[in-house]
Amino acid sequence: MLESFIPVATDSDFPLENLPWGVWEWREPGSSAPSIHVGVALGEHCVSATTLQAAGYLQDLPGAPSGVFSHGRLNEFMGSGQPAWRAARQQLQRLLASGEGAVRDDLELRQRAIHPASDVRMLLPAEVGDYTDFYASRQHATNVGVMFRGAANALQPNWLHLPVGYHGRSSSIVPSGVHVHRPRGQLLPAGAAAPVFGPSAQVDFELEVAAVMGPGNPLGCPIPLAEAWSHVFGLVLLNDWSARDIQKWEYVPLGPFNGKNWATQISPWVVTLDALEPFRTALPPQTEPEVLPYLREEAPYRVTYDVDLAVDIVPAVPHDSGSGSGRAATVTRSNLKNLYWSFAQMVAHHTAGGCSLRPGDLLGSGTISGDTPGSRGCLLELTWAGRDELELRAERRQGEELEGGAAAEGPRAGAGGVGEEAGGGAGAGGELLGRRRYLEDGDTVVLRGWCGGGGGKRIGFGRCEGKLLPCR
Amino acid sequence: MLESFIPVATDSDFPLENLPWGVWEWREPGSSAPSIHVGVALGEHCVSATTLQAAGYLQDLPGAPSGVFSHGRLNEFMGSGQPAWRAARQQLQRLLASGEGAVRDDLELRQRAIHPASDVRMLLPAEVGDYTDFYASRQHATNVGVMFRGAANALQPNWLHLPVGYHGRSSSIVPSGVHVHRPRGQLLPAGAAAPVFGPSAQVDFELEVAAVMGPGNPLGCPIPLAEAWSHVFGLVLLNDWSARDIQKWEYVPLGPFNGKNWATQISPWVVTLDALEPFRTALPPQTEPEVLPYLREEAPYRVTYDVDLAVDIVPAVPHDSGSGSGRAATVTRSNLKNLYWSFAQMVAHHTAGGCSLRPGDLLGSGTISGDTPGSRGCLLELTWAGRDELELRAERRQGEELEGGAAAEGPRAGAGGVGEEAGGGAGAGGELLGRRRYLEDGDTVVLRGWCGGGGGKRIGFGRCEGKLLPCR
């Protein structure tokens, strides 16, 4: 195991083996204006590649332009390709190792380059040129199909042949921590002949993971499946906030629009595929039917990753100061393995006709639901379109995780954290915090993701967290 | 009428009353590298606002940052708002007037600021953050509905209540003049049980007009209808290249994806609303049903513009050098007035739930079809999904328009032009150039748009022109 001179808790999402990339704003003590940094997370600190590169480190990154960390965004680095990513990762792991004195012993540089996470404001990791959202979980597509078309016609005829996707809205992508407002829109009330315009009564989250694109392709030049993973820079958590009533009325025949384009939230740290490598696992079989050759590859390409996922809802506390200090109920536990289609297949399909992907583009997985009721990735499925009430139950009181020491399946609350770790299955016993069919104003939704833990090092995604405010 | 010291033909799309905005690459004589300019079209010349502003002109544009024309793109100017747009327009009309000597008599400045159109390469007028495509022509939606669902269910229940739209792909937007390749994709052959992967056999154009956004709105802050037009910088022609067979198999339930995202082409000159002002006209009635209040406004907001539209197909000539010197057949004639929903309504609806629009974003109208067979805006409708063959007929031999002098309804071929003007209704007599159900490799598609002509000045859009090349 790697050790750094920067202290990292054993249950941290961000050990030296992870080093996820992000962008943040930091105000140097004594400075009047904040500066923007790109770099990596390590324990409870952010390590600025911007500062380290300006100080002479991180100079030899094959394929990367000089000053690649000076742009206040990661697009240029993402576009530089795997050799640059690997070189930067290796150099940072060496520079930050406990036995290496170059940075460790340069106190002036440490102060400028290593920022406490509590002192920074995380931004989007890249400018997102285009955002695509897929529909790649078979169980999610089946559940939605059963609800709206019945069990006999649950999956559409195309679903098992191609990763169904649609173009989302990049202007409404926000990082974790931003509050969102309940949208207004056109809705068709039950039994009504004509629509009305008003606040959505069916605001939902969607538990997703998104691939952040690396180099991509010029228009007209598809990326073959065998090369597709090399175009993925890394993964983030994604909450595709959805207004189900708006969506239901508008989406025929051209797909979701105002039901989705009011907010899409992502976790700020991009976990690289190199960090996820120990958690590689095989895709589910795709033999009934066999997929077409452009989407069909043998090992080692039939790859996904074993990433545990969870969603917490933190109801507003009366007289809450807005800091989100309420208790959390874990409402679903899923895993990236539940996807039928891999991100590599999404890349190959997306570009098959020539569509261009650019560095920083996002490819969302769609809601990731598993086979069990407790692993459904959105309230639409958890409450079966509002038919059932979902109980929000807190599993432990704040602080219990420290005493019990059994926090392997979730991150610490962290500096800005909103909730304690909830153990056990979703919906199990514990104090009742509330009941939901859809989200209520004041609810905070927290997505979490992590690999490993327990005995070995944990590779975590941090949090994707947002609070639903009333209509503006 | 305004007169410039730069000669402008009477039938030019670009008189001094127009001054559409664009971005181009120009190589100064003796210079090794091209430079990028933003500015306006005037007759057969491009007038560089970049050069004029650096020379001390165009300084006082209210709301615009200094050096707004120095970025090689128009986004910053688009975001500056109407007062800046109007001030720039007025200052340019004064500077370029025949009686004004400041630029006219400064030969060195003229050489650097006024570039022959034949010497430049047009680029996209803005970086397009997001591209949305609507479906706002009632006749188009009806025709498609009749084809796929029968006359009784032609319009979906939501269509008359809201401008149906979907998110398109901004990475595949290309300017006029770029060639595109026939895409490959998944298709379900007629009668087949499983899809195949191969070249699309149903490549189509779509005749559209797009609004280019001005200032826009922050996330969460809708633009009310009464303010919506002030957020539209201007209009361009848009060809939404479509692969119908790919689209048909993939689009349920989330909308078009690979059927559309391989190329979307726009004309390079953005015609401002101030230039279109003399051609303002009323929207069609929206009283059955009455639209909801957020989309319903009295005059003066119920506005559209009387813009004539046409599409030419220029078949490849055997042994064609690639210059597109073949003869043109006009296959459709339509008008922007045929839209049921206005761009202002699209803006108000798009932002109603809080979605952010940014300067340079595109809002496509969707295919603009009129009531007559000759005014249908795509081959899908013109051939009724490939049932009928469309005859491509050239109306006049090249040069006849000069002799006849009756070119009021179309632009001159221009320096890089591909076809002569075709008169009369689409599909009328004349030499048979070919027959089409869908486009063939080598076909060039030319969209044209113009207001007025005949007695008064013509305000034109220029051309949106692209050639379909074989699969790569």
Coordinates of C-alpha atoms in Angstrom, one line a residue, chain A residues 128-135 149 156-158 161-172 174 183-184 186 193-197 219-221 249-258 261-263 292 294-295 349-358 361 472, chain B residues 128-135 149 156-158 161-172 174 183-184 186 193-197 219-221 249-258 261-263 292 294-295 349-358 361 472:
Chain A
V128 CA -19.0 20.0 -20.9
G129 CA -19.5 20.5 -24.6
D130 CA -22.2 17.8 -24.9
Y131 CA -23.9 15.6 -22.4
T132 CA -25.5 12.4 -23.5
D133 CA -27.7 10.2 -21.3
F134 CA -28.1 6.5 -21.9
Y135 CA -30.6 4.0 -20.6
R149 CA -46.7 -0.6 -21.0
Q156 CA -38.7 -1.9 -26.4
P157 CA -37.7 -4.0 -29.5
N158 CA -34.4 -2.1 -29.9
H161 CA -29.6 -4.5 -29.6
L162 CA -28.2 -1.0 -28.9
P163 CA -27.5 1.2 -25.9
V164 CA -30.5 3.5 -26.2
G165 CA -29.6 7.1 -25.4
Y166 CA -30.6 10.7 -26.0
H167 CA -28.9 14.1 -26.0
G168 CA -29.1 16.0 -22.7
R169 CA -28.5 19.6 -21.8
S170 CA -25.0 20.7 -21.0
S171 CA -25.9 24.2 -19.8
S172 CA -27.8 22.8 -16.8
V174 CA -23.9 21.7 -12.0
P183 CA -39.3 23.4 -11.7
R184 CA -42.6 24.6 -13.2
Q186 CA -46.7 21.8 -18.4
A193 CA -58.4 16.9 -20.9
A194 CA -56.0 19.8 -21.2
P195 CA -52.7 20.6 -19.5
V196 CA -52.0 23.1 -16.8
F197 CA -48.8 25.0 -16.0
L219 CA -16.7 14.3 -36.9
G220 CA -17.1 11.4 -39.3
C221 CA -14.5 9.1 -37.7
W249 CA -46.7 14.9 -20.9
E250 CA -43.9 16.2 -23.1
Y251 CA -41.8 13.2 -24.1
V252 CA -43.7 11.7 -27.0
P253 CA -42.3 11.5 -29.7
L254 CA -38.9 13.3 -29.3
G255 CA -37.9 12.3 -25.8
P256 CA -37.4 14.1 -22.4
F257 CA -36.9 17.8 -22.5
N258 CA -38.1 20.2 -19.8
N261 CA -33.1 20.1 -18.5
W262 CA -33.5 22.1 -15.3
A263 CA -30.6 20.4 -13.5
L292 CA -24.0 -6.9 -33.6
Y294 CA -19.5 -3.4 -33.9
L295 CA -20.7 -3.7 -30.3
H349 CA -22.4 3.2 -30.6
H350 CA -22.5 6.9 -30.1
T351 CA -19.7 7.5 -32.7
A352 CA -20.8 4.7 -35.1
G353 CA -22.5 7.1 -37.5
G354 CA -19.7 9.7 -37.2
C355 CA -20.8 11.8 -34.2
S356 CA -17.9 13.6 -32.6
L357 CA -17.1 13.2 -28.9
R358 CA -14.9 15.9 -27.4
D361 CA -18.1 15.4 -22.8
R472 CA -38.4 30.2 -7.4
Chain B
V128 CA -22.5 26.5 -29.9
G129 CA -22.9 25.4 -26.2
D130 CA -26.2 23.6 -26.8
Y131 CA -28.3 23.0 -29.8
T132 CA -32.0 22.3 -29.5
D133 CA -34.3 21.3 -32.3
F134 CA -38.0 21.9 -32.2
Y135 CA -40.8 20.4 -34.2
R149 CA -49.9 6.7 -37.2
Q156 CA -49.8 13.9 -30.7
P157 CA -52.0 15.2 -27.8
N158 CA -49.3 17.6 -26.6
H161 CA -50.1 22.9 -26.3
L162 CA -46.4 23.3 -26.3
P163 CA -43.5 23.6 -28.8
V164 CA -42.2 20.0 -28.8
G165 CA -38.5 19.9 -28.9
Y166 CA -35.4 17.8 -28.1
H167 CA -31.8 18.3 -27.4
G168 CA -29.5 18.0 -30.4
R169 CA -25.8 17.5 -30.7
S170 CA -23.7 20.6 -30.7
S171 CA -20.4 18.8 -31.6
S172 CA -21.7 17.9 -35.0
V174 CA -20.8 22.4 -39.2
P183 CA -23.5 7.5 -41.9
R184 CA -23.5 3.8 -40.9
Q186 CA -28.3 0.1 -36.9
A193 CA -36.7 -9.8 -37.1
A194 CA -33.3 -8.4 -36.1
P195 CA -31.4 -5.3 -37.0
V196 CA -28.3 -5.1 -39.2
F197 CA -25.4 -2.6 -39.1
L219 CA -30.0 28.4 -14.6
G220 CA -33.3 28.6 -12.7
C221 CA -34.5 31.9 -14.1
W249 CA -35.2 2.0 -35.3
E250 CA -33.6 3.9 -32.5
Y251 CA -36.0 6.7 -31.5
V252 CA -38.4 4.9 -29.2
P253 CA -38.7 6.0 -26.4
L254 CA -36.0 8.7 -26.0
G255 CA -36.0 10.4 -29.3
P256 CA -33.6 10.8 -32.3
F257 CA -30.0 10.1 -31.6
N258 CA -27.6 8.6 -34.2
N261 CA -26.1 13.5 -34.6
W262 CA -23.7 12.9 -37.6
A263 CA -24.2 16.3 -39.1
L292 CA -51.5 28.4 -21.8
Y294 CA -47.0 31.5 -20.3
L295 CA -47.0 31.0 -24.0
H349 CA -41.0 27.2 -23.1
H350 CA -37.4 26.1 -23.2
T351 CA -36.6 28.1 -20.1
A352 CA -39.9 27.7 -18.3
G353 CA -38.5 25.1 -15.9
G354 CA -35.3 27.0 -15.4
C355 CA -33.1 25.6 -18.2
S356 CA -30.3 28.0 -19.1
L357 CA -29.8 29.4 -22.6
R358 CA -26.3 30.8 -23.4
D361 CA -27.0 28.5 -28.5
R472 CA -16.1 6.7 -45.2

